PDB file of C-alpha atoms and ligand atoms in Angstrom:
ATOM      1  CA  MET A 778      10.809   6.899   3.002  1.00  0.00           C
ATOM      2  CA  GLY A 779      14.433   7.569   3.947  1.00  0.00           C
ATOM      3  CA  LEU A 780      17.172   5.472   5.488  1.00  0.00           C
ATOM      4  CA  TYR A 781      15.168   4.228   8.490  1.00  0.00           C
ATOM      5  CA  GLY A 782      12.011   3.406   6.537  1.00  0.00           C
ATOM      6  CA  ASP A 783      13.837   1.813   3.616  1.00  0.00           C
ATOM      7  CA  HIS A 784      16.696  -0.030   5.320  1.00  0.00           C
ATOM      8  CA  VAL A 785      15.813  -0.603   8.989  1.00  0.00           C
ATOM      9  CA  LEU A 786      12.049  -0.817   9.348  1.00  0.00           C
ATOM     10  CA  PRO A 787      11.528  -3.786   6.976  1.00  0.00           C
ATOM     11  CA  HIS A 788      14.027  -5.816   9.094  1.00  0.00           C
ATOM     12  CA  LEU A 789      12.166  -4.852  12.283  1.00  0.00           C
ATOM     13  CA  VAL A 790       8.825  -5.784  10.707  1.00  0.00           C
ATOM     14  CA  ASP A 791      10.290  -9.108   9.581  1.00  0.00           C
ATOM     15  CA  LYS A 792      11.482  -9.897  13.130  1.00  0.00           C
ATOM     16  CA  LEU A 793       8.502  -8.567  15.115  1.00  0.00           C
ATOM     17  CA  CYS A 794       5.784  -9.794  12.761  1.00  0.00           C
ATOM     18  CA  GLY A 795       7.700 -13.071  12.352  1.00  0.00           C
ATOM     19  CA  LEU A 796       7.310 -14.100  15.993  1.00  0.00           C
ATOM     20  CA  LYS A 797       6.050 -17.651  16.515  1.00  0.00           C
ATOM     21  CA  ALA A 798       3.062 -16.284  18.467  1.00  0.00           C
ATOM     22  CA  ALA A 799       1.633 -14.828  15.242  1.00  0.00           C
ATOM     23  CA  GLU A 800       1.680 -18.115  13.363  1.00  0.00           C
ATOM     24  CA  PRO A 801      -1.652 -19.527  14.623  1.00  0.00           C
ATOM     25  CA  HIS A 802      -3.319 -16.261  13.543  1.00  0.00           C
ATOM     26  CA  ARG A 803      -1.662 -16.426  10.125  1.00  0.00           C
ATOM     27  CA  ARG A 804      -2.780 -20.039   9.693  1.00  0.00           C
ATOM     28  CA  ARG A 805      -6.331 -19.108  10.720  1.00  0.00           C
ATOM     29  CA  VAL A 806      -6.656 -16.034   8.514  1.00  0.00           C
ATOM     30  CA  CYS A 807      -5.279 -17.848   5.465  1.00  0.00           C
ATOM     31  CA  ALA A 808      -7.626 -20.822   5.907  1.00  0.00           C
ATOM     32  CA  GLY A 809     -10.278 -20.817   3.192  1.00  0.00           C
ATOM     33  CA  LEU A 810      -8.328 -18.696   0.705  1.00  0.00           C
ATOM     34  CA  SER A 811      -8.598 -20.081  -2.817  1.00  0.00           C
ATOM     35  CA  GLY A 812      -8.078 -19.114  -6.444  1.00  0.00           C
ATOM     36  CA  ASP A 813      -6.282 -15.894  -7.400  1.00  0.00           C
ATOM     37  CA  VAL A 814      -5.419 -13.832  -4.328  1.00  0.00           C
ATOM     38  CA  VAL A 815      -4.180 -10.267  -3.871  1.00  0.00           C
ATOM     39  CA  GLU A 816      -2.222  -9.616  -0.669  1.00  0.00           C
ATOM     40  CA  ILE A 817      -1.845  -5.977   0.373  1.00  0.00           C
ATOM     41  CA  GLY A 818       1.112  -5.056   2.586  1.00  0.00           C
ATOM     42  CA  PHE A 819       2.902  -8.290   1.705  1.00  0.00           C
ATOM     43  CA  GLY A 820       5.939  -7.255   3.815  1.00  0.00           C
ATOM     44  CA  SER A 821       8.566 -10.015   3.933  1.00  0.00           C
ATOM     45  CA  GLY A 822       6.121 -12.729   2.885  1.00  0.00           C
ATOM     46  CA  LEU A 823       5.436 -14.134   6.342  1.00  0.00           C
ATOM     47  CA  ASN A 824       2.045 -15.465   5.196  1.00  0.00           C
ATOM     48  CA  VAL A 825       3.511 -17.428   2.282  1.00  0.00           C
ATOM     49  CA  PRO A 826       3.966 -20.713   4.224  1.00  0.00           C
ATOM     50  CA  PHE A 827       0.308 -20.543   5.233  1.00  0.00           C
ATOM     51  CA  TYR A 828      -1.289 -20.171   1.783  1.00  0.00           C
ATOM     52  CA  PRO A 829      -3.594 -23.180   1.300  1.00  0.00           C
ATOM     53  CA  PRO A 830      -2.992 -25.397  -1.777  1.00  0.00           C
ATOM     54  CA  ALA A 831      -6.310 -24.158  -3.206  1.00  0.00           C
ATOM     55  CA  VAL A 832      -4.636 -20.785  -3.888  1.00  0.00           C
ATOM     56  CA  THR A 833      -3.588 -20.693  -7.552  1.00  0.00           C
ATOM     57  CA  GLN A 834      -1.443 -17.529  -7.450  1.00  0.00           C
ATOM     58  CA  VAL A 835      -0.787 -14.490  -5.284  1.00  0.00           C
ATOM     59  CA  ALA A 836      -0.315 -10.891  -6.447  1.00  0.00           C
ATOM     60  CA  ALA A 837       1.792  -9.226  -3.748  1.00  0.00           C
ATOM     61  CA  VAL A 838       1.376  -5.489  -3.183  1.00  0.00           C
ATOM     62  CA  GLU A 839       4.223  -3.998  -1.140  1.00  0.00           C
ATOM     63  CA  PRO A 840       6.023  -0.636  -1.345  1.00  0.00           C
ATOM     64  CA  ALA A 841       9.216  -1.679   0.509  1.00  0.00           C
ATOM     65  CA  ASP A 842      11.855  -3.130  -1.834  1.00  0.00           C
ATOM     66  CA  LEU A 843      13.711  -4.577   1.157  1.00  0.00           C
ATOM     67  CA  GLY A 844      10.551  -6.335   2.350  1.00  0.00           C
ATOM     68  CA  TRP A 845      10.281  -8.041  -1.034  1.00  0.00           C
ATOM     69  CA  LYS A 846      14.002  -9.002  -0.884  1.00  0.00           C
ATOM     70  CA  LEU A 847      13.570 -10.490   2.591  1.00  0.00           C
ATOM     71  CA  ALA A 848      10.677 -12.540   1.186  1.00  0.00           C
ATOM     72  CA  ALA A 849      12.818 -14.146  -1.536  1.00  0.00           C
ATOM     73  CA  LYS A 850      13.475 -17.477   0.211  1.00  0.00           C
ATOM     74  CA  ARG A 851       9.839 -17.930   1.249  1.00  0.00           C
ATOM     75  CA  VAL A 852       8.654 -17.053  -2.256  1.00  0.00           C
ATOM     76  CA  SER A 853      11.120 -19.410  -3.964  1.00  0.00           C
ATOM     77  CA  GLU A 854      10.166 -22.290  -1.647  1.00  0.00           C
ATOM     78  CA  SER A 855       6.430 -21.754  -2.079  1.00  0.00           C
ATOM     79  CA  SER A 856       4.366 -24.170  -4.120  1.00  0.00           C
ATOM     80  CA  VAL A 857       1.968 -21.265  -4.761  1.00  0.00           C
ATOM     81  CA  PRO A 858       3.305 -18.819  -7.412  1.00  0.00           C
ATOM     82  CA  VAL A 859       3.814 -15.343  -5.921  1.00  0.00           C
ATOM     83  CA  ARG A 860       4.695 -12.220  -7.919  1.00  0.00           C
ATOM     84  CA  ARG A 861       5.219  -8.642  -6.807  1.00  0.00           C
ATOM     85  CA  ALA A 862       2.408  -7.010  -8.719  1.00  0.00           C
ATOM     86  CA  GLY A 863       1.993  -3.584  -7.127  1.00  0.00           C
ATOM     87  CA  LEU A 864       3.449  -1.010  -4.768  1.00  0.00           C
ATOM     88  CA  ASP A 865       0.471   0.760  -3.202  1.00  0.00           C
ATOM     89  CA  GLY A 866      -2.753  -0.656  -1.822  1.00  0.00           C
ATOM     90  CA  GLN A 867      -4.400   2.747  -2.276  1.00  0.00           C
ATOM     91  CA  ALA A 868      -4.148   2.508  -6.089  1.00  0.00           C
ATOM     92  CA  LEU A 869      -4.151  -1.102  -7.223  1.00  0.00           C
ATOM     93  CA  PRO A 870      -2.917  -1.670 -10.787  1.00  0.00           C
ATOM     94  CA  PHE A 871      -5.546  -4.309 -11.606  1.00  0.00           C
ATOM     95  CA  PRO A 872      -8.824  -4.255 -13.527  1.00  0.00           C
ATOM     96  CA  ASP A 873     -12.136  -4.586 -11.694  1.00  0.00           C
ATOM     97  CA  ASP A 874     -13.195  -8.120 -10.692  1.00  0.00           C
ATOM     98  CA  SER A 875      -9.686  -9.630 -10.938  1.00  0.00           C
ATOM     99  CA  PHE A 876      -9.359 -11.725  -7.768  1.00  0.00           C
ATOM    100  CA  ASP A 877     -11.191 -14.460  -5.890  1.00  0.00           C
ATOM    101  CA  ALA A 878      -9.889 -13.317  -2.522  1.00  0.00           C
ATOM    102  CA  ALA A 879      -7.771 -10.700  -0.780  1.00  0.00           C
ATOM    103  CA  LEU A 880      -5.516 -10.940   2.258  1.00  0.00           C
ATOM    104  CA  SER A 881      -4.378  -8.250   4.676  1.00  0.00           C
ATOM    105  CA  THR A 882      -2.448  -8.960   7.875  1.00  0.00           C
ATOM    106  CA  TRP A 883      -1.411  -6.151  10.245  1.00  0.00           C
ATOM    107  CA  THR A 884      -1.373  -3.699   7.346  1.00  0.00           C
ATOM    108  CA  MET A 885      -4.494  -1.535   7.755  1.00  0.00           C
ATOM    109  CA  CYS A 886      -2.716   0.209  10.650  1.00  0.00           C
ATOM    110  CA  THR A 887      -0.074   1.587   8.292  1.00  0.00           C
ATOM    111  CA  ILE A 888      -1.604   2.426   4.909  1.00  0.00           C
ATOM    112  CA  PRO A 889      -2.115   6.213   5.007  1.00  0.00           C
ATOM    113  CA  ASP A 890      -5.600   6.236   3.406  1.00  0.00           C
ATOM    114  CA  VAL A 891      -6.879   2.864   4.512  1.00  0.00           C
ATOM    115  CA  THR A 892     -10.418   3.542   3.286  1.00  0.00           C
ATOM    116  CA  ALA A 893      -9.084   4.172  -0.225  1.00  0.00           C
ATOM    117  CA  ALA A 894      -7.164   0.886  -0.029  1.00  0.00           C
ATOM    118  CA  LEU A 895     -10.229  -1.043   1.151  1.00  0.00           C
ATOM    119  CA  ARG A 896     -12.316   0.430  -1.671  1.00  0.00           C
ATOM    120  CA  GLU A 897      -9.603  -0.624  -4.102  1.00  0.00           C
ATOM    121  CA  VAL A 898      -9.628  -4.147  -2.681  1.00  0.00           C
ATOM    122  CA  ARG A 899     -13.399  -4.281  -3.100  1.00  0.00           C
ATOM    123  CA  ARG A 900     -13.111  -3.043  -6.681  1.00  0.00           C
ATOM    124  CA  VAL A 901     -10.618  -5.733  -7.702  1.00  0.00           C
ATOM    125  CA  LEU A 902     -12.483  -8.586  -5.998  1.00  0.00           C
ATOM    126  CA  LYS A 903     -14.821 -10.634  -8.149  1.00  0.00           C
ATOM    127  CA  PRO A 904     -18.478 -10.698  -7.075  1.00  0.00           C
ATOM    128  CA  GLY A 905     -18.610 -13.026  -4.067  1.00  0.00           C
ATOM    129  CA  GLY A 906     -14.879 -12.545  -3.415  1.00  0.00           C
ATOM    130  CA  THR A 907     -13.725 -12.357   0.181  1.00  0.00           C
ATOM    131  CA  LEU A 908     -11.284 -10.236   2.174  1.00  0.00           C
ATOM    132  CA  HIS A 909      -9.462 -12.210   4.874  1.00  0.00           C
ATOM    133  CA  PHE A 910      -7.959  -9.986   7.538  1.00  0.00           C
ATOM    134  CA  VAL A 911      -6.174  -9.924  10.853  1.00  0.00           C
ATOM    135  CA  GLU A 912      -5.369  -6.425  12.031  1.00  0.00           C
ATOM    136  CA  HIS A 913      -4.529  -4.650  15.257  1.00  0.00           C
ATOM    137  CA  GLY A 914      -6.527  -1.560  16.103  1.00  0.00           C
ATOM    138  CA  LEU A 915      -8.724   0.217  18.617  1.00  0.00           C
ATOM    139  CA  ALA A 916      -9.118  -1.956  21.715  1.00  0.00           C
ATOM    140  CA  PRO A 917     -12.514  -3.020  23.016  1.00  0.00           C
ATOM    141  CA  ASP A 918     -11.723  -1.639  26.511  1.00  0.00           C
ATOM    142  CA  GLU A 919     -11.805   2.061  27.384  1.00  0.00           C
ATOM    143  CA  GLY A 920      -8.738   1.899  29.662  1.00  0.00           C
ATOM    144  CA  VAL A 921      -6.617   0.377  26.899  1.00  0.00           C
ATOM    145  CA  ARG A 922      -7.978   2.872  24.362  1.00  0.00           C
ATOM    146  CA  ARG A 923      -6.823   5.783  26.524  1.00  0.00           C
ATOM    147  CA  TRP A 924      -3.252   4.435  26.401  1.00  0.00           C
ATOM    148  CA  GLN A 925      -3.525   3.775  22.680  1.00  0.00           C
ATOM    149  CA  HIS A 926      -4.425   7.430  22.079  1.00  0.00           C
ATOM    150  CA  ARG A 927      -1.515   8.553  24.285  1.00  0.00           C
ATOM    151  CA  LEU A 928       1.057   6.309  22.590  1.00  0.00           C
ATOM    152  CA  GLU A 929      -0.126   6.622  18.997  1.00  0.00           C
ATOM    153  CA  PRO A 930       1.957   9.721  18.067  1.00  0.00           C
ATOM    154  CA  VAL A 931       5.178   7.961  19.110  1.00  0.00           C
ATOM    155  CA  GLN A 932       4.144   4.690  17.487  1.00  0.00           C
ATOM    156  CA  LYS A 933       3.467   6.475  14.183  1.00  0.00           C
ATOM    157  CA  ARG A 934       6.965   7.979  14.235  1.00  0.00           C
ATOM    158  CA  VAL A 935       8.919   4.844  15.115  1.00  0.00           C
ATOM    159  CA  ALA A 936       6.832   2.291  13.250  1.00  0.00           C
ATOM    160  CA  GLY A 937       6.455   3.771   9.782  1.00  0.00           C
ATOM    161  CA  GLY A 938       3.079   5.459  10.269  1.00  0.00           C
ATOM    162  CA  CYS A 939       1.469   2.611  12.231  1.00  0.00           C
ATOM    163  CA  HIS A 940      -1.749   3.749  13.981  1.00  0.00           C
ATOM    164  CA  LEU A 941      -2.984   2.147  17.212  1.00  0.00           C
ATOM    165  CA  THR A 942      -6.538   3.465  17.236  1.00  0.00           C
ATOM    166  CA  ARG A 943      -8.027   2.512  13.872  1.00  0.00           C
ATOM    167  CA  PRO A 944     -11.482   0.939  14.285  1.00  0.00           C
ATOM    168  CA  ILE A 945     -10.876  -2.014  11.986  1.00  0.00           C
ATOM    169  CA  ALA A 946     -14.382  -3.483  11.666  1.00  0.00           C
ATOM    170  CA  ASP A 947     -15.935  -0.027  11.137  1.00  0.00           C
ATOM    171  CA  LEU A 948     -13.377   0.821   8.468  1.00  0.00           C
ATOM    172  CA  ILE A 949     -14.067  -2.421   6.623  1.00  0.00           C
ATOM    173  CA  THR A 950     -17.839  -2.023   6.679  1.00  0.00           C
ATOM    174  CA  GLY A 951     -17.480   1.692   5.890  1.00  0.00           C
ATOM    175  CA  ALA A 952     -15.698   0.742   2.668  1.00  0.00           C
ATOM    176  CA  GLY A 953     -18.683  -1.321   1.539  1.00  0.00           C
ATOM    177  CA  PHE A 954     -17.870  -4.790   2.872  1.00  0.00           C
ATOM    178  CA  THR A 955     -20.148  -7.027   4.891  1.00  0.00           C
ATOM    179  CA  ILE A 956     -18.281  -8.838   7.643  1.00  0.00           C
ATOM    180  CA  SER A 957     -19.299 -12.499   7.817  1.00  0.00           C
ATOM    181  CA  GLU A 958     -16.834 -13.669  10.485  1.00  0.00           C
ATOM    182  CA  LEU A 959     -15.179 -11.597  13.198  1.00  0.00           C
ATOM    183  CA  ASP A 960     -13.122 -12.485  16.265  1.00  0.00           C
ATOM    184  CA  ILE A 961     -11.799  -9.713  18.485  1.00  0.00           C
ATOM    185  CA  PHE A 962      -9.045 -10.660  20.947  1.00  0.00           C
ATOM    186  CA  TYR A 963      -5.821  -9.563  22.582  1.00  0.00           C
ATOM    187  CA  GLU A 964      -2.712 -11.267  21.220  1.00  0.00           C
ATOM    188  CA  ASP A 965      -0.942 -13.479  23.776  1.00  0.00           C
ATOM    189  CA  GLY A 966       2.427 -12.081  24.796  1.00  0.00           C
ATOM    190  CA  SER A 967       1.807  -8.609  23.378  1.00  0.00           C
ATOM    191  CA  PRO A 968       0.912  -5.485  25.389  1.00  0.00           C
ATOM    192  CA  LYS A 969      -2.819  -4.865  24.906  1.00  0.00           C
ATOM    193  CA  VAL A 970      -2.242  -1.447  23.331  1.00  0.00           C
ATOM    194  CA  PHE A 971      -0.379  -3.065  20.428  1.00  0.00           C
ATOM    195  CA  GLY A 972      -2.198  -6.391  20.281  1.00  0.00           C
ATOM    196  CA  ALA A 973      -5.945  -5.657  20.100  1.00  0.00           C
ATOM    197  CA  ASP A 974      -6.701  -7.772  17.057  1.00  0.00           C
ATOM    198  CA  SER A 975      -9.659  -8.214  14.726  1.00  0.00           C
ATOM    199  CA  LEU A 976      -9.555 -11.409  12.661  1.00  0.00           C
ATOM    200  CA  GLY A 977     -12.228 -12.233  10.140  1.00  0.00           C
ATOM    201  CA  VAL A 978     -13.663 -12.500   6.664  1.00  0.00           C
ATOM    202  CA  ALA A 979     -15.619  -9.835   4.770  1.00  0.00           C
ATOM    203  CA  LEU A 980     -17.618  -9.981   1.585  1.00  0.00           C
ATOM    204  CA  GLY A 981     -17.505  -7.138  -0.914  1.00  0.00           C
ATOM    205  CA  ALA A 982     -20.996  -5.941  -1.740  1.00  0.00           C
ATOM    206  CA  PRO A 983     -20.998  -4.806  -5.390  1.00  0.00           C
ATOM    207  CA  GLY A 984     -22.276  -1.355  -6.245  1.00  0.00           C
ATOM    208  CA  VAL A 985     -21.857   0.155  -2.762  1.00  0.00           C
ATOM    209  CA  SER A 986     -19.688   3.273  -2.832  1.00  0.00           C
TER     210      SER A 986
HETATM  211  C1  SAM B 512       3.324  -4.143   9.976  1.00  0.00           C
HETATM  212  S1  SAM B 512       3.765  -4.512   8.340  1.00  0.00           S
HETATM  213  C2  SAM B 512       2.916  -6.068   8.052  1.00  0.00           C
HETATM  214  C3  SAM B 512       3.545  -6.894   6.989  1.00  0.00           C
HETATM  215  C4  SAM B 512       2.864  -8.221   6.650  1.00  0.00           C
HETATM  216  N1  SAM B 512       1.504  -8.021   6.213  1.00  0.00           N
HETATM  217  C5  SAM B 512       2.904  -9.193   7.790  1.00  0.00           C
HETATM  218  O1  SAM B 512       1.860  -9.630   8.257  1.00  0.00           O
HETATM  219  O2  SAM B 512       4.009  -9.540   8.227  1.00  0.00           O
HETATM  220  C6  SAM B 512       2.825  -3.361   7.341  1.00  0.00           C
HETATM  221  C7  SAM B 512       3.178  -3.462   5.875  1.00  0.00           C
HETATM  222  O3  SAM B 512       2.363  -2.548   5.125  1.00  0.00           O
HETATM  223  C8  SAM B 512       3.166  -2.029   4.099  1.00  0.00           C
HETATM  224  N2  SAM B 512       2.560  -0.806   3.543  1.00  0.00           N
HETATM  225  C9  SAM B 512       2.726   0.470   3.957  1.00  0.00           C
HETATM  226  N3  SAM B 512       2.059   1.324   3.167  1.00  0.00           N
HETATM  227  C10 SAM B 512       1.447   0.574   2.220  1.00  0.00           C
HETATM  228  C11 SAM B 512       0.624   0.874   1.100  1.00  0.00           C
HETATM  229  N4  SAM B 512       0.291   2.136   0.810  1.00  0.00           N
HETATM  230  N5  SAM B 512       0.191  -0.148   0.328  1.00  0.00           N
HETATM  231  C12 SAM B 512       0.529  -1.426   0.632  1.00  0.00           C
HETATM  232  N6  SAM B 512       1.302  -1.774   1.682  1.00  0.00           N
HETATM  233  C13 SAM B 512       1.758  -0.788   2.464  1.00  0.00           C
HETATM  234  C14 SAM B 512       4.514  -1.813   4.763  1.00  0.00           C
HETATM  235  O4  SAM B 512       5.566  -1.630   3.835  1.00  0.00           O
HETATM  236  C15 SAM B 512       4.627  -3.108   5.560  1.00  0.00           C
HETATM  237  O5  SAM B 512       5.223  -4.131   4.812  1.00  0.00           O
END
């Protein structure tokens, strides 16, 4: 990715995504996770303290080496075993039906082919497995959306390919999931263009392509 993407951006993500204001959302999205979990876009492991004890192990998928290094303390202090198991959510190195649950937090904005990644997540989930997500994306209000479209080109350049206008729920259902819980809200303390969040749980329907 180059100097900025490899050596600067993971620190920025660690600081910005590590704000206290995000913690209630992390706690909420991790609630109900159990068994073997795959987390795509693991970053610096900011969800690790929120994994419930019912989680047996986590396979972390993260391309940034520095992100994984910044996660070291959280990983070593975790009672849940966490291993770096993959580099790219778009091509997961796991057999079909491997995991009980998947986790994605503020990652679907950045993965270049997010539909490919969601299809991969569905493939590696066991029947009945769930995807827990909290993601920022296209705002519910037209006025905010206009600004998101204006700012998106700059955001993509400074924030490692982060999109502001991805329609999160549509992308998830378009990849063959059924959403069973969904809360759409603006994050407190964040400008609406960056903080239009969708938090929920989706069930992978087998056999849908
Ligand atoms: C905004 S950060 C969020 C990090 C973390 N999920 C969190 O909540 O703090 C987006 C993350 O997606 C990762 N990412 C980018 N492309 C990816 C890909 N193709 N597969 C998996 N993760 C990717 C980035 O390296 C980064 O760590």
